[in-house]
PDB file of C-alpha atoms in Angstrom:
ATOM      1  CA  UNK A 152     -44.152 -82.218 -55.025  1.00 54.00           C
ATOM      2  CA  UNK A 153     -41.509 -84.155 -54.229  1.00 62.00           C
ATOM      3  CA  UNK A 154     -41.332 -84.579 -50.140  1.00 66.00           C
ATOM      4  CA  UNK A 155     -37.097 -84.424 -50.465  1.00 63.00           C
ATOM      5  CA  UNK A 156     -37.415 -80.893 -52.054  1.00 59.00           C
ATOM      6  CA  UNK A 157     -39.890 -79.573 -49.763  1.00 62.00           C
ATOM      7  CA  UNK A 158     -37.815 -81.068 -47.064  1.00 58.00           C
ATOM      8  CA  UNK A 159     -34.888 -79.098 -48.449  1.00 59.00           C
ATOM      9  CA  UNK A 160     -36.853 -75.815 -48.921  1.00 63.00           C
ATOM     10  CA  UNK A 161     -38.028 -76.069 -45.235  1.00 57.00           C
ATOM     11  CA  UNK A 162     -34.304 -76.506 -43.900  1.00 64.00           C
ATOM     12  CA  UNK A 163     -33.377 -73.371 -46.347  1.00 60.00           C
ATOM     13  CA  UNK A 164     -36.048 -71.415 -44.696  1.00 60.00           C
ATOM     14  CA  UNK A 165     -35.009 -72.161 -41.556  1.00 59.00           C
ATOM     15  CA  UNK A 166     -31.316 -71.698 -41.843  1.00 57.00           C
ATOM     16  CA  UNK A 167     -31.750 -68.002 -43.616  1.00 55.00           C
ATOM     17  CA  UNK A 168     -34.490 -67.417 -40.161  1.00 59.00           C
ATOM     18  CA  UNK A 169     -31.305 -68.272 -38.181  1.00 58.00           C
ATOM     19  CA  UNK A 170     -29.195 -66.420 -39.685  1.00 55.00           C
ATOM     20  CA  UNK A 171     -30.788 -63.545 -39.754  1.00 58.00           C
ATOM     21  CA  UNK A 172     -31.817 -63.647 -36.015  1.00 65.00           C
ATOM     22  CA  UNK A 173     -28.018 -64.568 -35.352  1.00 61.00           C
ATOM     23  CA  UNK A 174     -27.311 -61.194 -37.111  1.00 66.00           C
ATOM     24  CA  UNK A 175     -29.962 -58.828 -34.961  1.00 70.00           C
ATOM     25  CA  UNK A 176     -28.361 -60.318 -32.037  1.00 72.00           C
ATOM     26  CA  UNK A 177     -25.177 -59.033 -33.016  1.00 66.00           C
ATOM     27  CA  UNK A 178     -26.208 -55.749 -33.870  1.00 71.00           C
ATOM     28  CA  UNK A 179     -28.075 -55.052 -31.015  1.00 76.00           C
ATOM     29  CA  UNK A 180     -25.096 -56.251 -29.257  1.00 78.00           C
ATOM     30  CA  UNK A 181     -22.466 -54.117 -30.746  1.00 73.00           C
ATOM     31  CA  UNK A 182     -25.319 -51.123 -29.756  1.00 75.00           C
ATOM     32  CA  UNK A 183     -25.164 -52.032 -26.377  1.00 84.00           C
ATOM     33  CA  UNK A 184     -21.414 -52.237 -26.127  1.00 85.00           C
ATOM     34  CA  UNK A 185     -21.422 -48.723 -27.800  1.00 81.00           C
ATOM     35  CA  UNK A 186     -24.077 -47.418 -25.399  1.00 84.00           C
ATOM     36  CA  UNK A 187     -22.173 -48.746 -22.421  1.00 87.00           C
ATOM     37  CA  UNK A 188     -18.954 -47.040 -23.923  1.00 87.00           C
ATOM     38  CA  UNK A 189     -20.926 -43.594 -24.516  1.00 88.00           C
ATOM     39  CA  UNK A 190     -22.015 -43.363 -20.694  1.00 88.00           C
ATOM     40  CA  UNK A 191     -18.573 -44.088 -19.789  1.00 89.00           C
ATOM     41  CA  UNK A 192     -17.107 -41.490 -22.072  1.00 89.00           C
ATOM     42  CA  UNK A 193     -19.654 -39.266 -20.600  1.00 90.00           C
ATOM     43  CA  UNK A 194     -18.917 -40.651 -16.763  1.00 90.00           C
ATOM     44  CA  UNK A 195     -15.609 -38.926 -17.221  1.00 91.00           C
ATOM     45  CA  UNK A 196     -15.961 -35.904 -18.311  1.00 92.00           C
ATOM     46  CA  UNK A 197     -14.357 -33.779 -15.330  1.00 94.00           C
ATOM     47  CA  UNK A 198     -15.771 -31.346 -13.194  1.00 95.00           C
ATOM     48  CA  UNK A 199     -13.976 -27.419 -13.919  1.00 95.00           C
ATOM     49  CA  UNK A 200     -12.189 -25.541 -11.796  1.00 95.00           C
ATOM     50  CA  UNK A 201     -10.823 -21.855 -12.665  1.00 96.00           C
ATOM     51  CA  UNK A 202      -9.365 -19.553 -10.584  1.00 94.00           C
ATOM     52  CA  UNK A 203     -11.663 -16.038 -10.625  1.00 95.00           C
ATOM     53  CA  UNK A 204     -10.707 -14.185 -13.781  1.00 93.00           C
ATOM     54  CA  UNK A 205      -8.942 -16.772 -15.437  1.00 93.00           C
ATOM     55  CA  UNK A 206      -9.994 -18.602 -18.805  1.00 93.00           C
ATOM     56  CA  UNK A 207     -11.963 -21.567 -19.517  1.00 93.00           C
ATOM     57  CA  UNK A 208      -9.792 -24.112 -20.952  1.00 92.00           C
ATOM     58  CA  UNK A 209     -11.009 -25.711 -23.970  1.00 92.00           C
ATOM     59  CA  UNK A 210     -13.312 -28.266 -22.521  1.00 92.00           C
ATOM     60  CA  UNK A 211     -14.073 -30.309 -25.870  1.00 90.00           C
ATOM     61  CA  UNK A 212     -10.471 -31.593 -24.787  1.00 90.00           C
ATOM     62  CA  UNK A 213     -12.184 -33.052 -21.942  1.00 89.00           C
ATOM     63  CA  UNK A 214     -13.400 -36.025 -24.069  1.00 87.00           C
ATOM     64  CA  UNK A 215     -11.251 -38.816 -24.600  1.00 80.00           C
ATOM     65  CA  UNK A 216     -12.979 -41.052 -27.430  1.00 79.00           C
ATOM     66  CA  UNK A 217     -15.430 -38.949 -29.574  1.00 84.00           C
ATOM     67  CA  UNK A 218     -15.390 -42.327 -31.812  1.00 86.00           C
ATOM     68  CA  UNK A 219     -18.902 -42.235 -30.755  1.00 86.00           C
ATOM     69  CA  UNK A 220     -20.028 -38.905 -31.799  1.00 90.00           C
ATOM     70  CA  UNK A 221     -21.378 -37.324 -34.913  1.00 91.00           C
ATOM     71  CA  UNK A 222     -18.868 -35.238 -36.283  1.00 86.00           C
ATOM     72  CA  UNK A 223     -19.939 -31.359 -35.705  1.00 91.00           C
ATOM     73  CA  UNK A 224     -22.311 -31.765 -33.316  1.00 93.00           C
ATOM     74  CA  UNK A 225     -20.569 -31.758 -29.800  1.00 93.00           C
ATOM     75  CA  UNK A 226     -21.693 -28.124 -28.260  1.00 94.00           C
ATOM     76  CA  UNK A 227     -20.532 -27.355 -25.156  1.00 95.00           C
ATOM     77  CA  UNK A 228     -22.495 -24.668 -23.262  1.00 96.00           C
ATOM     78  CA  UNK A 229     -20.803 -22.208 -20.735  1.00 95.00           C
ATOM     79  CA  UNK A 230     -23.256 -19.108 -21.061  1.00 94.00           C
ATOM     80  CA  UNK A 231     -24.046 -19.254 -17.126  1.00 94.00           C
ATOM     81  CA  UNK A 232     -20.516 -19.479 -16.216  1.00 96.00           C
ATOM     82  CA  UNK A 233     -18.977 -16.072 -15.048  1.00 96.00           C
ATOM     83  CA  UNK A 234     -14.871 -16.348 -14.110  1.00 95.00           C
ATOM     84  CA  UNK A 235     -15.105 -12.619 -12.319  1.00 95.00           C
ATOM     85  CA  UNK A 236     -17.677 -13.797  -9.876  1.00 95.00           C
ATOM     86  CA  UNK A 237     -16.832 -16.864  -7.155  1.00 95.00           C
ATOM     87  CA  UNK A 238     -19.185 -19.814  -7.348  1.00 94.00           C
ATOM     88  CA  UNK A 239     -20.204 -22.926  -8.774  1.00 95.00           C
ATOM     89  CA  UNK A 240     -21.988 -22.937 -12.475  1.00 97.00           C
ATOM     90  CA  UNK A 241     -23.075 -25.698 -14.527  1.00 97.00           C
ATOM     91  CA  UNK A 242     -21.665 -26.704 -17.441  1.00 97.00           C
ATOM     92  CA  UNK A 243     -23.565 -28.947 -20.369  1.00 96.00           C
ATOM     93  CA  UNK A 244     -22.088 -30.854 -23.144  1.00 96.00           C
ATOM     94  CA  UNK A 245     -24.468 -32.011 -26.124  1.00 95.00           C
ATOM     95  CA  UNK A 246     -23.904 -34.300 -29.120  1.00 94.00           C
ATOM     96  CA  UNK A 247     -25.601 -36.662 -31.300  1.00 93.00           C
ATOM     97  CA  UNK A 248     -23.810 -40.469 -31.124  1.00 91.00           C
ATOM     98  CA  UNK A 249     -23.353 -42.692 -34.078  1.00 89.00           C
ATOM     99  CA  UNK A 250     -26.920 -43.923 -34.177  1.00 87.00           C
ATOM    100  CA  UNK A 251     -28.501 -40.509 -34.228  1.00 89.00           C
ATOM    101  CA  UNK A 252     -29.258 -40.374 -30.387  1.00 91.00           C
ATOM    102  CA  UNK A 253     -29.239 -37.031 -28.461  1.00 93.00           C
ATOM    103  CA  UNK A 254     -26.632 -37.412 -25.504  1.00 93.00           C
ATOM    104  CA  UNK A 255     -26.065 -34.579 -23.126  1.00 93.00           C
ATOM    105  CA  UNK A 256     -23.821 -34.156 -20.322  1.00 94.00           C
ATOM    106  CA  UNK A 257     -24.038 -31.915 -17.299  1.00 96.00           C
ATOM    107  CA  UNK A 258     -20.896 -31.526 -15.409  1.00 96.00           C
ATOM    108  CA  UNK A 259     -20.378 -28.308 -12.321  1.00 96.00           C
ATOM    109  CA  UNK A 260     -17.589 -25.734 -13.022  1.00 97.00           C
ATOM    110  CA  UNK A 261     -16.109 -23.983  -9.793  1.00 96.00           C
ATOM    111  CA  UNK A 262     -14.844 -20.492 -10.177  1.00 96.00           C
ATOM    112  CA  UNK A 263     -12.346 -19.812  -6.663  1.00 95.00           C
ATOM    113  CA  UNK A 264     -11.528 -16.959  -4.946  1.00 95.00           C
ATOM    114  CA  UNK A 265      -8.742 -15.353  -5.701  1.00 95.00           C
ATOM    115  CA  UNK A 266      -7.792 -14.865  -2.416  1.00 96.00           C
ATOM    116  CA  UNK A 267      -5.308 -12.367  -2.113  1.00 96.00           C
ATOM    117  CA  UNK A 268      -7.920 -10.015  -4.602  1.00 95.00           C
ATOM    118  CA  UNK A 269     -10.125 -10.054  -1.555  1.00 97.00           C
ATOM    119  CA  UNK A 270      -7.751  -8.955   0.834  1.00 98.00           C
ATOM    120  CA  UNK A 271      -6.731  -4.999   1.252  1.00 98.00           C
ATOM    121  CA  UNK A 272      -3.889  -3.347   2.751  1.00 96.00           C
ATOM    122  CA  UNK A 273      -1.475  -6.066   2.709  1.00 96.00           C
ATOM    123  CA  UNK A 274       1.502  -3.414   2.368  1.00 96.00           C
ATOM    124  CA  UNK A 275       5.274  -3.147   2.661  1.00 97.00           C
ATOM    125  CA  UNK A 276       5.833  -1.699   6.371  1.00 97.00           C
ATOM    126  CA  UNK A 277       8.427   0.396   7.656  1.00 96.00           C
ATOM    127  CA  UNK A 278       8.986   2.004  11.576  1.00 96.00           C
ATOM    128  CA  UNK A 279      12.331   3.565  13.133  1.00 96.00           C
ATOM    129  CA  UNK A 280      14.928   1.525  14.598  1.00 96.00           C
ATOM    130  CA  UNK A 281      14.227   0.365  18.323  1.00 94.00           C
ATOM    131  CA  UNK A 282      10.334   1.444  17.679  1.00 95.00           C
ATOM    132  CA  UNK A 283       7.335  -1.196  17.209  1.00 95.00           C
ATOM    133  CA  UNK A 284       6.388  -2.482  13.773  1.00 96.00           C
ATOM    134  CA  UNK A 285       2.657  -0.783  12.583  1.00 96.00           C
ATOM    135  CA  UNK A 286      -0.379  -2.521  13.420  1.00 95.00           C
ATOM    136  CA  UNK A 287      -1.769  -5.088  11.085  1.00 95.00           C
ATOM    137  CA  UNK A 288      -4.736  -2.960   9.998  1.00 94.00           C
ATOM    138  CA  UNK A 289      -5.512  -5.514   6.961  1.00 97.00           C
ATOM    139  CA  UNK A 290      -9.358  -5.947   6.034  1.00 97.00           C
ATOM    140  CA  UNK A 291     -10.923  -8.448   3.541  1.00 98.00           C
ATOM    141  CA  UNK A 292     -14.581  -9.346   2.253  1.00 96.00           C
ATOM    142  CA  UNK A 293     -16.052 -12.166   4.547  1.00 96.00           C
ATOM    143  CA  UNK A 294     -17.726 -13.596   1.754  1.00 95.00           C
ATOM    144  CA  UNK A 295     -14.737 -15.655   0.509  1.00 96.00           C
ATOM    145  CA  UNK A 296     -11.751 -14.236   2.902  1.00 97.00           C
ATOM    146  CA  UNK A 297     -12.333 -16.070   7.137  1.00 97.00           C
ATOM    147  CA  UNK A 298      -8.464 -14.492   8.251  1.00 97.00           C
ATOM    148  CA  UNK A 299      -5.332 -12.931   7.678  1.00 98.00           C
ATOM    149  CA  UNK A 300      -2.731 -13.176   9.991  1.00 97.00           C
ATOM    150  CA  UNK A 301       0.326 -11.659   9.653  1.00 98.00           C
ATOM    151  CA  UNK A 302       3.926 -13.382  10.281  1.00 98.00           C
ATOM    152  CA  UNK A 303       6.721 -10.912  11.462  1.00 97.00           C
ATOM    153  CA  UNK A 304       8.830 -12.846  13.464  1.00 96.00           C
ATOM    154  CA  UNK A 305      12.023 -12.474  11.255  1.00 96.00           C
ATOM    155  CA  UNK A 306      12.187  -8.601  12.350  1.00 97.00           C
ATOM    156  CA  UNK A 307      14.390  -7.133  14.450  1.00 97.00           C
ATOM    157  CA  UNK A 308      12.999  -3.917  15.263  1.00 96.00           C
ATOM    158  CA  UNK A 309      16.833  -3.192  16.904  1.00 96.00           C
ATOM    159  CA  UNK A 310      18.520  -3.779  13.743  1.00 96.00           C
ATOM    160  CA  UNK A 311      18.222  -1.509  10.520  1.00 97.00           C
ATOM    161  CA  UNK A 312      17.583  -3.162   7.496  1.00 97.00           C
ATOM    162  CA  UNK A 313      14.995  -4.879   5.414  1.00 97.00           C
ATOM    163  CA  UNK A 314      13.219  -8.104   6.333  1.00 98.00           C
ATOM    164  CA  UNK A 315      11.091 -10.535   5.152  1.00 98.00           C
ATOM    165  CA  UNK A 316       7.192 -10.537   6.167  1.00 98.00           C
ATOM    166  CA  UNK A 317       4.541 -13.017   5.286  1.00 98.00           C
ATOM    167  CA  UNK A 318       0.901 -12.797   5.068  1.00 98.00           C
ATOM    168  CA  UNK A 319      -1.604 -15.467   5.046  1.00 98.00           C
ATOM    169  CA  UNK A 320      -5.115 -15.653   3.919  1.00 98.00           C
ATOM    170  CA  UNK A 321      -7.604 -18.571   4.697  1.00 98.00           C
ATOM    171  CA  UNK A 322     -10.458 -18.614   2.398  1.00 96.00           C
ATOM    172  CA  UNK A 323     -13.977 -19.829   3.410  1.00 95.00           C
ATOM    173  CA  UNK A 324     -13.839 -22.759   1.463  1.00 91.00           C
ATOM    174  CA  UNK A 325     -10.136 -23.824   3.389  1.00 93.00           C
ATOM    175  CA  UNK A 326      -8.235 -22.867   0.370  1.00 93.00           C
ATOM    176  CA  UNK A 327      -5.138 -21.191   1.718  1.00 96.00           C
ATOM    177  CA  UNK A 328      -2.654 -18.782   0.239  1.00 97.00           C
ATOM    178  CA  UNK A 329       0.151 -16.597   0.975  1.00 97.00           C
ATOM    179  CA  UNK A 330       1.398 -12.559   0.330  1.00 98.00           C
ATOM    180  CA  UNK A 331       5.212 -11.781   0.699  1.00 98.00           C
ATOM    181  CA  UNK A 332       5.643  -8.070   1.627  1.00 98.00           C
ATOM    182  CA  UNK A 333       8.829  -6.541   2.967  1.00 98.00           C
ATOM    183  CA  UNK A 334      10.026  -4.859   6.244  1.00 98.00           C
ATOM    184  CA  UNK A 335      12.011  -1.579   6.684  1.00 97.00           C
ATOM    185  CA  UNK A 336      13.739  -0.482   9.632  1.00 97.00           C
ATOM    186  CA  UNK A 337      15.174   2.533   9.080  1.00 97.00           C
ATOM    187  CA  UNK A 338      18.162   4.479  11.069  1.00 93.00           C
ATOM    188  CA  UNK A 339      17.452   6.897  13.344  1.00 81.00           C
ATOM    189  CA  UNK A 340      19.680   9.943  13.333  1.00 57.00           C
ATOM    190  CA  UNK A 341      21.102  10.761  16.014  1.00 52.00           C
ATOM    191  CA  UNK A 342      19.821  14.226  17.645  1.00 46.00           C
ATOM    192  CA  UNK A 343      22.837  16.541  17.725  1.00 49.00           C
ATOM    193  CA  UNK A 344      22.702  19.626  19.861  1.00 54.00           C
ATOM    194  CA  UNK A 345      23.300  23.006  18.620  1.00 55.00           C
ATOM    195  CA  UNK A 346      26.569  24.096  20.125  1.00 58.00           C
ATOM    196  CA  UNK A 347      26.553  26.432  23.272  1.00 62.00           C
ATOM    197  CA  UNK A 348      26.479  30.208  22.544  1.00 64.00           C
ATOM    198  CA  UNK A 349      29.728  31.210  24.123  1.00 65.00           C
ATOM    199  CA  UNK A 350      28.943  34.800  25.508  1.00 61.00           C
ATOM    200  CA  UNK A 351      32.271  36.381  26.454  1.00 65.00           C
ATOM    201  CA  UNK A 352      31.839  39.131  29.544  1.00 64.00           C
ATOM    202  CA  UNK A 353      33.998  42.036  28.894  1.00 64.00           C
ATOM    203  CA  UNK A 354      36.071  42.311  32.041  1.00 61.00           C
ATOM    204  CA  UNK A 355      36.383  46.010  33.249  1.00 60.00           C
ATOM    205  CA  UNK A 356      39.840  47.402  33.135  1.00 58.00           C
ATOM    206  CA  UNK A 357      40.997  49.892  35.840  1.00 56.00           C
ATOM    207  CA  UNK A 358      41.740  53.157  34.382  1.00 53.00           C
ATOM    208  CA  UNK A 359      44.809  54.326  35.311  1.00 52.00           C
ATOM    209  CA  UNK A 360      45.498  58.251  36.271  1.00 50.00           C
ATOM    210  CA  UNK A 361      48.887  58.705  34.255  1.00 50.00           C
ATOM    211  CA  UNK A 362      51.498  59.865  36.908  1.00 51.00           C
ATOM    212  CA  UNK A 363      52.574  63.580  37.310  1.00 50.00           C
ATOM    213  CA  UNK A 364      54.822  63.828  40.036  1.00 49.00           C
ATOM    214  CA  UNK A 365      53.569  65.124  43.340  1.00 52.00           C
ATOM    215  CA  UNK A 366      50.584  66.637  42.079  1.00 48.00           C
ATOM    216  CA  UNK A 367      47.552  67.335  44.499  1.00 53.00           C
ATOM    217  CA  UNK A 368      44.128  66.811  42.885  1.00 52.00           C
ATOM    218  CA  UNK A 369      42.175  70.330  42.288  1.00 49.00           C
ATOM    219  CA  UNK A 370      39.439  70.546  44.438  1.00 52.00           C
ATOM    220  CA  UNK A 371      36.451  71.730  42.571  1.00 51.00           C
ATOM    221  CA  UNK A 372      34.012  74.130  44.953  1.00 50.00           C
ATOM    222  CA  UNK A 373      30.863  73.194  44.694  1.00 49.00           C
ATOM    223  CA  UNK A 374      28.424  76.335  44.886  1.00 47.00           C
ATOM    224  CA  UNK A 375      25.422  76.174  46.635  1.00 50.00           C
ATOM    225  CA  UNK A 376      22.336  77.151  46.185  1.00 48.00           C
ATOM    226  CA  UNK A 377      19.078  77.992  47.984  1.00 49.00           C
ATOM    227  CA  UNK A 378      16.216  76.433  46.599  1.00 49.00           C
ATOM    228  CA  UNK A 379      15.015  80.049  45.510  1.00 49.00           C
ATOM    229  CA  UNK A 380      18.326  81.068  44.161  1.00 51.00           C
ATOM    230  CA  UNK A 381      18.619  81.466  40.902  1.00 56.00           C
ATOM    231  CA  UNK A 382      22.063  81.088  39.471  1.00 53.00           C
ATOM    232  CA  UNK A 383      21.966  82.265  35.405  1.00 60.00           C
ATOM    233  CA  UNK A 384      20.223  86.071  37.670  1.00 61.00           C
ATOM    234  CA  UNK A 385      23.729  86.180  39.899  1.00 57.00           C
ATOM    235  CA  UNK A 386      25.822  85.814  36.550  1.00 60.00           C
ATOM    236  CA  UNK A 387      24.418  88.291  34.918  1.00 64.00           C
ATOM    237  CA  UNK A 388      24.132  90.864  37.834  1.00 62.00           C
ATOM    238  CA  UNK A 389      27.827  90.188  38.555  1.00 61.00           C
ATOM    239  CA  UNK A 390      28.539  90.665  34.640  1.00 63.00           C
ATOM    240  CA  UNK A 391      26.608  94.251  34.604  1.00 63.00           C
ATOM    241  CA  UNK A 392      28.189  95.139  37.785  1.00 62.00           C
ATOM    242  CA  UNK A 393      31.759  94.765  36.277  1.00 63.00           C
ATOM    243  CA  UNK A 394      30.566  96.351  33.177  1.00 62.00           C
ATOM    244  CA  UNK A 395      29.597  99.557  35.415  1.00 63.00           C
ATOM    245  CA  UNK A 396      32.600  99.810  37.807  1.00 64.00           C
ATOM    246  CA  UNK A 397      35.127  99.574  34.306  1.00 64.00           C
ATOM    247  CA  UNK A 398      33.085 102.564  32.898  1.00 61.00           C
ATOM    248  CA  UNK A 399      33.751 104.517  35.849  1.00 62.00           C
ATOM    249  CA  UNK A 400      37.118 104.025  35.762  1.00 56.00           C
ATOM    250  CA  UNK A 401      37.810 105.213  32.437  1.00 60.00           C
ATOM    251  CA  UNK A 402      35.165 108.233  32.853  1.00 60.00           C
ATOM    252  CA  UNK A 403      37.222 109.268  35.613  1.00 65.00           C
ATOM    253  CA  UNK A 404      40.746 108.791  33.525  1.00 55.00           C
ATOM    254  CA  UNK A 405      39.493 110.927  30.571  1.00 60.00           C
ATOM    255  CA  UNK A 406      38.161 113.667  32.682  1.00 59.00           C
ATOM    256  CA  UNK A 407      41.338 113.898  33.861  1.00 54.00           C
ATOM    257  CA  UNK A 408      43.134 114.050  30.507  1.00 53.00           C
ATOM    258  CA  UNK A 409      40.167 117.102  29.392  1.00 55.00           C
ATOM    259  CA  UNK A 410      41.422 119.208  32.265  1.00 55.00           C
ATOM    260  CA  UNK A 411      44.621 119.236  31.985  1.00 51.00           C
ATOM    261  CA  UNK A 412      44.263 120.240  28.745  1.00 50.00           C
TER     262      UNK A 412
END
């Protein structure tokens, strides 16, 4: 064989080797750079934070380049997550990149207090004018709730009318929020008296004796009595007594009369 065209073959052989080394290189560069870009995707996917009983946003949003995955196969899993119960749940997104890899990210989803849901008897208060405003008799749970203070400075318990109050509620976790209620002082009617009872006296008249002349008042006798005297007995014996002496008076006139005759 000729040595030029082994020569030749040899420098063939060794170019194509090159080449084809030059070419892994790149590839396995390019999959680094991709790697390096999937972390970083991954590296930013937020944390969550809800407020208890709101909605989970739609947290596929949550990644910027998905360049790098397989179409259809991001999941996102939120089964342990519960928005009606305060706390911290984890959250896990899964996918397969463009080389077929199984990538899975776990990121923490905080569900907060709604504070003023934890607070009870934060109510619109009233009292009469120139009386004290109600106690603050507010109670909350201590799980998520430390204090409630109550800010009613802007009423003047002198004054009728309604005012602003304010209450605030400092959650375990420092969170902080605020309850506007209203103030009512209401007018006190006055207390009116009944009006006196006038009770008019009758004032006695004098009776007058009309005037007669010179006329002397009748003396009326007064009869009296012994204790054992009994009057109605005297009437009656005087009556029969009078009856008797008129009969013998006319006995005596008729006898008369028959005689002459």
């Amino acid at each position: 064989m000729n040595k030029k065209l082994i020569a030749g073959i040899v420098i063939a052989a060794a170019v194509v080797c090159c080449g084809g080394g030059y070419v892994a290189m790149q590839n396995e560069k390019k999959v680094k750079q991709e790697n390096v870009q999937i972390s970083e995707m991954l590296d930013k996917l937020p944390d969550i934070t809800v407020k208890e009983g709101e909605s989970l946003p739609d947290l596929k949003n949550n990644i910027e380049d998905t360049s790098m995955i397989e179409p259809d196969t991001l999941k996102v899993d939120i089964q342990n997550v519960d928005i009606t119960v305060p706390g911290t749940y984890d959250v896990v997104y899964s996918f397969k990149d463009i080389h077929g890899n199984e990538r899975s990210k776990t990121v923490q989803c905080k569900v907060e207090a709604n504070l003023l849901d934890h607070v009870y008897g934060m109510d619109d208060i009233e009292t009469d004018c120139g009386k004290e405003l109600p106690k603050d008799e507010t109670t909350f749970d201590e799980e998520y709730v430390s204090s409630v203070t109550r800010d009613d400075s802007e009423v003047d318990i002198d004054t009728p009318g309604t005012y602003n109050i304010t209450y605030t509620v400092l959650g375990t976790d420092g969170s902080m929020e605020e309850a506007d209620r209203l103030a009512k002082v209401l007018e006190t009617a006055e207390t009116t008296q009944a009006p006196e009872e006038i009770v008019e006296t009758p004032v006695p008249t004098e009776e007058t004796t009309p005037e007669t002349g010179n006329v002397e008042p009748i003396e009326q006798e007064t009869v009296k009595t012994g204790d054992n005297t009994n009057v109605t007995g005297w009437i009656i014996a005087g009556l029969t007594a009078g009856a008797a002496g008129i009969g013998a008076v006319l006995y005596r006139v008729l006898g008369k009369k028959r005689r002459k005759n």
